[in-house]
CSV table of C-alpha atoms in Angstrom, one decimal:
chain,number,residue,atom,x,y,z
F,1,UNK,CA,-61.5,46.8,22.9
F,2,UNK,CA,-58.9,49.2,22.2
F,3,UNK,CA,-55.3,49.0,21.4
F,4,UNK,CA,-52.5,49.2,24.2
F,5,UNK,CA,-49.7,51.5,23.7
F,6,UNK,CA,-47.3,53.0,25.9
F,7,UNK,CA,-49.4,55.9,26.8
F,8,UNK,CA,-52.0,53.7,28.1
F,9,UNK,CA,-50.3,51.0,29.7
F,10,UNK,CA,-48.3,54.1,31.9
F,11,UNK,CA,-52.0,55.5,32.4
F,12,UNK,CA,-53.5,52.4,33.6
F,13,UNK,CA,-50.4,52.2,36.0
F,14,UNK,CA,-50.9,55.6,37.2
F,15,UNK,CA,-54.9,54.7,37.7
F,16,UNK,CA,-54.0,51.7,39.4
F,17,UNK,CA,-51.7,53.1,42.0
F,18,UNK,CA,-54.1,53.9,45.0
F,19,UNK,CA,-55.5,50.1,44.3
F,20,UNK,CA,-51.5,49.0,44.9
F,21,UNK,CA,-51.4,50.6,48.1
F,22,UNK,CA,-51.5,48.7,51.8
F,23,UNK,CA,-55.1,48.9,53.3
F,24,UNK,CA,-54.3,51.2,55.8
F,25,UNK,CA,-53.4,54.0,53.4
F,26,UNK,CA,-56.4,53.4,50.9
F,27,UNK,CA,-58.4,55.6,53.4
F,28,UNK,CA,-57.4,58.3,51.6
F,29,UNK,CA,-59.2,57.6,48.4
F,30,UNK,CA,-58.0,59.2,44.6
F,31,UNK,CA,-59.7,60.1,41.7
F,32,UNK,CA,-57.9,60.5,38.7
F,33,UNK,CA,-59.7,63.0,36.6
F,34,UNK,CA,-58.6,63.2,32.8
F,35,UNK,CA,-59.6,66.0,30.3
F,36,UNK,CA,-58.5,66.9,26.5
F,37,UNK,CA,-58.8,70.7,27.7
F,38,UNK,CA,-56.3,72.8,28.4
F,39,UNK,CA,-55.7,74.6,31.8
F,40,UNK,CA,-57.0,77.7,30.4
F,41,UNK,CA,-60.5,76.3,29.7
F,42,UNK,CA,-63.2,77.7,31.9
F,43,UNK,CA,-63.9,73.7,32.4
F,44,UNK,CA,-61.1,72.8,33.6
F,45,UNK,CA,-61.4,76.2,36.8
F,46,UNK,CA,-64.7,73.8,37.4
F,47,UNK,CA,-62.4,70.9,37.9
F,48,UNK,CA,-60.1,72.7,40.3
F,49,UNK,CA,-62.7,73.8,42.0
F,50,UNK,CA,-64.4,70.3,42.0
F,51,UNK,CA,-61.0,68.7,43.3
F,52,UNK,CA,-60.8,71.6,46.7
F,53,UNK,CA,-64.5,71.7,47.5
F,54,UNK,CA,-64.0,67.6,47.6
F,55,UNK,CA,-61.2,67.8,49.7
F,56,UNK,CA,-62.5,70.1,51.7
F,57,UNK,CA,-66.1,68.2,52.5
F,58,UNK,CA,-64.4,65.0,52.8
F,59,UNK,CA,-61.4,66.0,55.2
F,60,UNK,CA,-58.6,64.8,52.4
F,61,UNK,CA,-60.3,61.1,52.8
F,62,UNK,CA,-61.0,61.6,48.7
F,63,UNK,CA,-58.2,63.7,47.1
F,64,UNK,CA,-58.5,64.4,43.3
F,65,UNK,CA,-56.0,65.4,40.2
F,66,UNK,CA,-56.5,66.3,36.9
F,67,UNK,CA,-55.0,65.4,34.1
F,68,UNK,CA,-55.1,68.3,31.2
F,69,UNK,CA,-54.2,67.8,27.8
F,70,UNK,CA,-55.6,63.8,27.5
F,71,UNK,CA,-52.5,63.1,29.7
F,72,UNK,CA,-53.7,59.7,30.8
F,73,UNK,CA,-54.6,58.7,27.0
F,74,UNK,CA,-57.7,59.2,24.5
F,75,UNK,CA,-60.9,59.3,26.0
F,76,UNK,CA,-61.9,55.9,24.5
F,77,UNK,CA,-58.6,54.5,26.7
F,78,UNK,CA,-59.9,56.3,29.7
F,79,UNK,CA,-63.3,55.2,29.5
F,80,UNK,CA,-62.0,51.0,29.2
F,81,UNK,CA,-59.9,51.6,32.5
F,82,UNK,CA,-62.5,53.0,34.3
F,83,UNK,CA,-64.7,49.4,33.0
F,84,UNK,CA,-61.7,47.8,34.5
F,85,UNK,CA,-61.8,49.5,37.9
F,86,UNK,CA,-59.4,51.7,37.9
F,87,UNK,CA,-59.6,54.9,40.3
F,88,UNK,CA,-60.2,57.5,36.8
F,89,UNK,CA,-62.8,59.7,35.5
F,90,UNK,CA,-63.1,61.5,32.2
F,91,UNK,CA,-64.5,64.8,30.8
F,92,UNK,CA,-66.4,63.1,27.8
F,93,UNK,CA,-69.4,63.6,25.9
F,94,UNK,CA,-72.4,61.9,24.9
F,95,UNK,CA,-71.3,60.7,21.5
F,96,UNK,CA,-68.5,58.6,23.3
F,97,UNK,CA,-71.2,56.9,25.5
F,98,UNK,CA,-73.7,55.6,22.7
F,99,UNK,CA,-71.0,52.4,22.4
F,100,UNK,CA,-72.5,51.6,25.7
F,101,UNK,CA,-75.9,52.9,26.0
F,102,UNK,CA,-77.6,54.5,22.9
F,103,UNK,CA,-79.4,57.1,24.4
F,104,UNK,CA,-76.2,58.8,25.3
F,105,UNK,CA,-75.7,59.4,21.6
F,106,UNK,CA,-79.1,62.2,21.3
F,107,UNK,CA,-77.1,64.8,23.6
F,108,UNK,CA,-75.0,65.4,20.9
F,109,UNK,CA,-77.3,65.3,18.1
F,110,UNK,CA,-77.6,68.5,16.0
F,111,UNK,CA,-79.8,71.3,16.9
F,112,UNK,CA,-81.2,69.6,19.9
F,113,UNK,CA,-81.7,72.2,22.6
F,114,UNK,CA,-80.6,76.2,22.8
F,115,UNK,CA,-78.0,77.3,25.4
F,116,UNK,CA,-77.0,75.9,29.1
F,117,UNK,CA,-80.1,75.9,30.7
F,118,UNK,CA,-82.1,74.2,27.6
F,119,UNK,CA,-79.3,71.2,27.9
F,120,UNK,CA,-79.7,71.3,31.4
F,121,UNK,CA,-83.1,70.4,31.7
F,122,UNK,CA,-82.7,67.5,30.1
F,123,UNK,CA,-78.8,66.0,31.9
F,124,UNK,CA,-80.8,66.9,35.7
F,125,UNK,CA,-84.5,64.8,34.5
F,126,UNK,CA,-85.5,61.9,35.5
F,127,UNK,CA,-85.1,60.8,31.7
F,128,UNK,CA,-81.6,61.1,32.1
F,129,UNK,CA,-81.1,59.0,35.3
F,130,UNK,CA,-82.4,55.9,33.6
F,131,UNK,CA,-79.6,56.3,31.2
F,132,UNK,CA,-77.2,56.6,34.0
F,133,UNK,CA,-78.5,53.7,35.7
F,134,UNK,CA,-78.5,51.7,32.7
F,135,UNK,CA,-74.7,52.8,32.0
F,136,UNK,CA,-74.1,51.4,35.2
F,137,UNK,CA,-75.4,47.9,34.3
F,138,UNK,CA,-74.0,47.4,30.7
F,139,UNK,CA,-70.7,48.7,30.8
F,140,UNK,CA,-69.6,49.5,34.5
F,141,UNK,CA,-69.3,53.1,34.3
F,142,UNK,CA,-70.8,55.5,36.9
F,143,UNK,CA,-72.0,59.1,36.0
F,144,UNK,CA,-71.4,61.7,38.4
F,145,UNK,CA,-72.5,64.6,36.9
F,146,UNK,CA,-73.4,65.6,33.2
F,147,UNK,CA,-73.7,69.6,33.3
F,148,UNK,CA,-70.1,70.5,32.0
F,149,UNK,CA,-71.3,72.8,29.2
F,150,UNK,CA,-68.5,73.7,26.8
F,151,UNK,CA,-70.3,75.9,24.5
F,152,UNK,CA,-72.0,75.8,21.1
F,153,UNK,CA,-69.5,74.0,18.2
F,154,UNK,CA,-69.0,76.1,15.0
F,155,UNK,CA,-66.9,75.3,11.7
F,156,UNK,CA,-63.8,76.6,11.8
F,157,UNK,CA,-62.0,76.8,8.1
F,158,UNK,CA,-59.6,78.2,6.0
F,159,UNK,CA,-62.4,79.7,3.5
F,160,UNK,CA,-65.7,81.5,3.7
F,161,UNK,CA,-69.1,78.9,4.4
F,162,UNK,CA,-72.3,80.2,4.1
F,163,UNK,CA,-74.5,77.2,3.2
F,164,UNK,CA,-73.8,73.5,3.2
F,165,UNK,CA,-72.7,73.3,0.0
F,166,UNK,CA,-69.8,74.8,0.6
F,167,UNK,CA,-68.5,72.2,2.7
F,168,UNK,CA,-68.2,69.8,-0.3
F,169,UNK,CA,-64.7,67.8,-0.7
F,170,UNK,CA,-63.6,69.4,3.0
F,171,UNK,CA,-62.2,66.9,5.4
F,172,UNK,CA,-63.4,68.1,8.8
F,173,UNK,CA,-62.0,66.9,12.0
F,174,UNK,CA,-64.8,65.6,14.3
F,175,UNK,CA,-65.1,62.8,17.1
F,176,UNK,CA,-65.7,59.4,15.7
F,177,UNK,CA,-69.0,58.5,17.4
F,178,UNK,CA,-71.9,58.0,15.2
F,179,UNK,CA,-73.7,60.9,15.5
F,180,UNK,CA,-70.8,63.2,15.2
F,181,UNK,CA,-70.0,62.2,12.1
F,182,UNK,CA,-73.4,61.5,10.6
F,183,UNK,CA,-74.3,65.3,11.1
F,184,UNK,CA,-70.7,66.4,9.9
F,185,UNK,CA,-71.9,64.2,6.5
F,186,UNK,CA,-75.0,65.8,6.8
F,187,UNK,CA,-73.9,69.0,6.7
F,188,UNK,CA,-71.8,68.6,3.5
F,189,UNK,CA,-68.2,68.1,5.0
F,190,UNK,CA,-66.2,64.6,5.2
F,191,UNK,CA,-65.8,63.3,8.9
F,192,UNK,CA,-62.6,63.2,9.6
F,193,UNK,CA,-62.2,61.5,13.3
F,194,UNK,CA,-58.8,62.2,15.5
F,195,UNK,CA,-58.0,62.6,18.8
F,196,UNK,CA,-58.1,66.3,19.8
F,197,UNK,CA,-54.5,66.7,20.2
F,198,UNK,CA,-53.7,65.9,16.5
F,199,UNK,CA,-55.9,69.0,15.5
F,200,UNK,CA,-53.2,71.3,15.0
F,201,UNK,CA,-50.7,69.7,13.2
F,202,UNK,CA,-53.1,68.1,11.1
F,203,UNK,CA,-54.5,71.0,10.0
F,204,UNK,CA,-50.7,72.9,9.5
F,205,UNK,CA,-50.0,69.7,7.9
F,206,UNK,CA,-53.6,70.1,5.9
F,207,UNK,CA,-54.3,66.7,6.8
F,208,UNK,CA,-57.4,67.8,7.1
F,209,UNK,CA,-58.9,70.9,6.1
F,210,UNK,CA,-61.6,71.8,8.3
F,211,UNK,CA,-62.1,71.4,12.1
F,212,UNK,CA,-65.7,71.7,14.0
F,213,UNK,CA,-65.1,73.4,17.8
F,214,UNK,CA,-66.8,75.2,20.6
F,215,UNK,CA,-65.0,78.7,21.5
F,216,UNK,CA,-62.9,78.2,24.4
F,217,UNK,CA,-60.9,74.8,22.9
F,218,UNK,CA,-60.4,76.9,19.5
F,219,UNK,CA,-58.8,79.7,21.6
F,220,UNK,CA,-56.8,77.1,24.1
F,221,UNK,CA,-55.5,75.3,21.1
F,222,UNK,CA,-54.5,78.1,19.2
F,223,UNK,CA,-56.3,77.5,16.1
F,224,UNK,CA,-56.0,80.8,14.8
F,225,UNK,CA,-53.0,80.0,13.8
F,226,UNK,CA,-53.8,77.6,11.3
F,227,UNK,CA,-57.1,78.5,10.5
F,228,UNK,CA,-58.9,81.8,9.2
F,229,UNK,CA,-62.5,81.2,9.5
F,230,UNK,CA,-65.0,80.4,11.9
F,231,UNK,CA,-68.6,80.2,11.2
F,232,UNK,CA,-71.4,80.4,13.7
F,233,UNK,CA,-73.3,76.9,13.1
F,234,UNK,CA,-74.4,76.5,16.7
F,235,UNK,CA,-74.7,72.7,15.3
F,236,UNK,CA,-73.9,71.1,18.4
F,237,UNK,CA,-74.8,72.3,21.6
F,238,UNK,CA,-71.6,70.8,23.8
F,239,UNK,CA,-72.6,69.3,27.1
F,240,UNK,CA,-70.0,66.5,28.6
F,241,UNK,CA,-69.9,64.8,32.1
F,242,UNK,CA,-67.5,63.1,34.4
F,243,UNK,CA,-67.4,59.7,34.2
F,244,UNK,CA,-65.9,57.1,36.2
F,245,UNK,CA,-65.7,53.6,37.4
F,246,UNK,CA,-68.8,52.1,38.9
F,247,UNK,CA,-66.6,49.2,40.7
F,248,UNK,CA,-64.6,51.9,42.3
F,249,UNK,CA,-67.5,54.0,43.1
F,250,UNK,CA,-68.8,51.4,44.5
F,251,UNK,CA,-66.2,50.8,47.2
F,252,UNK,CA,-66.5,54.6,48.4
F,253,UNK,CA,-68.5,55.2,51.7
F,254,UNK,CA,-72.2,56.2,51.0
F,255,UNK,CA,-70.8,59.8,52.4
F,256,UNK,CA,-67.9,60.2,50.2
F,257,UNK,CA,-70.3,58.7,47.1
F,258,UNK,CA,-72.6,61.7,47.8
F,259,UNK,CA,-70.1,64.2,48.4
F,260,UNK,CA,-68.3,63.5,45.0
F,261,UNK,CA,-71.8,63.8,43.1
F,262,UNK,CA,-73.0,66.7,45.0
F,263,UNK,CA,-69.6,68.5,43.9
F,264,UNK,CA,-69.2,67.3,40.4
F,265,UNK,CA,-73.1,68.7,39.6
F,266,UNK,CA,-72.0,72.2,41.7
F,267,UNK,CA,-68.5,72.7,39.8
F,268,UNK,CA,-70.5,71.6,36.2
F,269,UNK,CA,-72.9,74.4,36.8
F,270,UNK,CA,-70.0,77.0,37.9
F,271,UNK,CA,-67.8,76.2,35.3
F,272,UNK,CA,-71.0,76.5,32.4
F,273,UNK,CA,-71.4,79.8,33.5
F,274,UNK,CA,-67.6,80.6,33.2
F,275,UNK,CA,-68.0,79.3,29.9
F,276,UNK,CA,-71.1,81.7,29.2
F,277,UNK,CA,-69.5,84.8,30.7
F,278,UNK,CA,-66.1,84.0,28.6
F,279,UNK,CA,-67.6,83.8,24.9
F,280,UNK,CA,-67.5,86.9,23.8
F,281,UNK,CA,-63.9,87.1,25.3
F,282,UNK,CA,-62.7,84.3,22.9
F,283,UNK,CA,-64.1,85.9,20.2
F,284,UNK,CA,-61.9,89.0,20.9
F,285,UNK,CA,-59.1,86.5,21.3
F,286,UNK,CA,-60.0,85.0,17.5
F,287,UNK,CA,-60.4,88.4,15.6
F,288,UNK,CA,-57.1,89.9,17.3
F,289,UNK,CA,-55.2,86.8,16.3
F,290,UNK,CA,-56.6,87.7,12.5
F,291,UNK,CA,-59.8,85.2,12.1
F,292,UNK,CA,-63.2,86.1,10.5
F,293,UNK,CA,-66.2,85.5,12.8
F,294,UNK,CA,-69.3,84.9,10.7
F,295,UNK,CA,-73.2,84.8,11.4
F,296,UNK,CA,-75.1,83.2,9.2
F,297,UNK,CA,-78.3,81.6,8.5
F,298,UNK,CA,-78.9,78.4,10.4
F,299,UNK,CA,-82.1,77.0,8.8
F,300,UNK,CA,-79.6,75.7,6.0
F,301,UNK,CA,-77.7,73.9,8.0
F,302,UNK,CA,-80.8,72.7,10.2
F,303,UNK,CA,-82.7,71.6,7.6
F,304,UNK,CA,-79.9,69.7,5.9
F,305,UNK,CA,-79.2,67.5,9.8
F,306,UNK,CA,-82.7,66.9,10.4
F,307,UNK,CA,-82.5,63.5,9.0
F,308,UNK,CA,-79.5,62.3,11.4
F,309,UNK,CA,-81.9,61.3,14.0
F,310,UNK,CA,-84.3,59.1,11.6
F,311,UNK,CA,-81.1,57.2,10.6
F,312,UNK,CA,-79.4,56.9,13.8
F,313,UNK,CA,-83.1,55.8,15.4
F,314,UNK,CA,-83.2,58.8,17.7
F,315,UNK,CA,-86.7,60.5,16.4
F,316,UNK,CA,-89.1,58.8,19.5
F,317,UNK,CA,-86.5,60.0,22.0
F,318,UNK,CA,-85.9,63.1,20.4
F,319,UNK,CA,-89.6,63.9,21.0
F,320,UNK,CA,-89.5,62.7,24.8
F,321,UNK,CA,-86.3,65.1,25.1
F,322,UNK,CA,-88.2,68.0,23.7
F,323,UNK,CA,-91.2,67.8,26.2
F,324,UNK,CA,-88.7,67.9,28.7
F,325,UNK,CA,-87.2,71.4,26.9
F,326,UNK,CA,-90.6,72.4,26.7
């Protein structure tokens, strides 16, 4: 359940529009795509081109729009309209879907695979379409791609880490799903969880003290500007998907079904590589604006996560996911 506020209720409206209209003008089908990112992301020059080539395959009979900057609410919210039937998707990550389907929950475990193409073995295998099938069954929510790679996440502070240790007593800003937060306790640091937007003037507000992030959201949100630091972890590799509502998925024409599918796996893999090609731009971005970029030694950090997946009960599928990297 979640908690119905203004925001939600005007998003759920918004959702629900094409679903208002007279028969005759529900040919022309809408997705509503929402995304936390902002329109400088290279993700979100993989949505625009997801939302053309779909209009383009399917004549304007499916038309999408994207919502930057969580304007149709938290991705929690997003993901309970799209159970409801309403015409949305959402950029999300795995974390988000182990509510519904715990296997979700091991793409964003620690350390789990290196780079793009490692994660992407394992979001195209057959492995993985059992998960999206089971999604489909326990909580109404169809995948249409999960290749949207955002990066590796890395601390970003307002003093030097080189070990764990040196997270001790720091509040760090992290999603709220298990696994996200058992690996930021892990690692030394107390989980903080808040929606994205509430980074920034939590940390100018030193609500917090810490944030975890992948490149391209630290530049788009400016977090040089309260922050000083940012050390290389690589502790999560960040792979998301678009996820939407099976029911309205459902009521598309086999055509339109595939089309959408077909696009959403093409733009992930075009807007990874935008992501790839863009990281050591960001980093130019980070030092100019006055932050310290620091290597360091991982095996610290990995040895101090390794236990998340014994207590989350994700060692057995942990070792299936590695034959598959293998």
């Amino acid at each position: 359940m979640f908690t119905v506020n203004r925001r939600t209720l005007c998003a759920i409206a918004l959702a629900a529009g094409v679903m208002a209209l007279p028969a005759a003008a529900q040919a022309q089908a809408q997705l509503n795509v929402n995304t936390a990112l902002t329109r400088d992301d290279p993700l979100y020059k993989g949505l625009e081109r997801f939302r053309d080539r779909v209009a383009e395959r399917s004549k304007n009979q499916l038309t999408i729009r994207i919502f930057p900057g969580s304007q149709l609410g938290k991705d929690e919210d997003v993901l309970e309209q799209a159970r409801a039937g309403a015409n949305v998707a959402v950029v999300v990550d795995g974390g988000r879907l182990a509510v519904f389907v715990k296997e979700f929950g091991v793409l964003s475990a620690p350390y789990l695979a290196d780079g793009f193409q490692g994660v992407r073995k394992v979001v195209t295998s057959p492995l993985f379409e059992t998960w999206v099938a089971k999604l489909r069954t326990t909580s109404g929510h169809q995948v249409l791609s999960f290749n949207w790679w955002q990066g590796d996440r890395h601390l970003i502070t307002n003093k030097p880490v080189t070990v764990p240790a040196d997270l001790a007593g720091i509040r760090m800003r992290t999603p709220g799903a298990p696994v996200w937060m058992e690996t930021i306790r892990a690692m030394g640091a107390t989980p903080t969880p808040m929606g994205w937007g509430e980074v920034y003037p939590a940390m100018q507000q030193k609500v917090i003290d810490a944030v975890e992030a992948q490149h391209p959201a630290t530049v788009g949100s400016k977090l040089y500007e309260v922050a000083k630091h940012v050390t290389k972890t690589s502790h999560f590799n960040l792979i998301t998907g678009i996820v939407t509502s099976a029911a309205w998925f459902d009521k598309l024409t086999p055509e339109l079904q595939k089309i959408l599918r077909e696009e959403s796996l093409a733009a992930g893999d075009y807007a990874s590589k935008l992501t790839e090609d863009s990281l050591v731009g960001f980093e130019e971005t980070m030092k100019k604006n006055g932050m310290t970029i620091a290597e360091v030694d991982k095996k610290p950090f990995i040895d101090a996560t390794q236990g998340v997946y014994e207590k989350l009960g994700y060692s057995d599928l942990r070792a299936e996911v590695l034959k598959i990297l293998k």
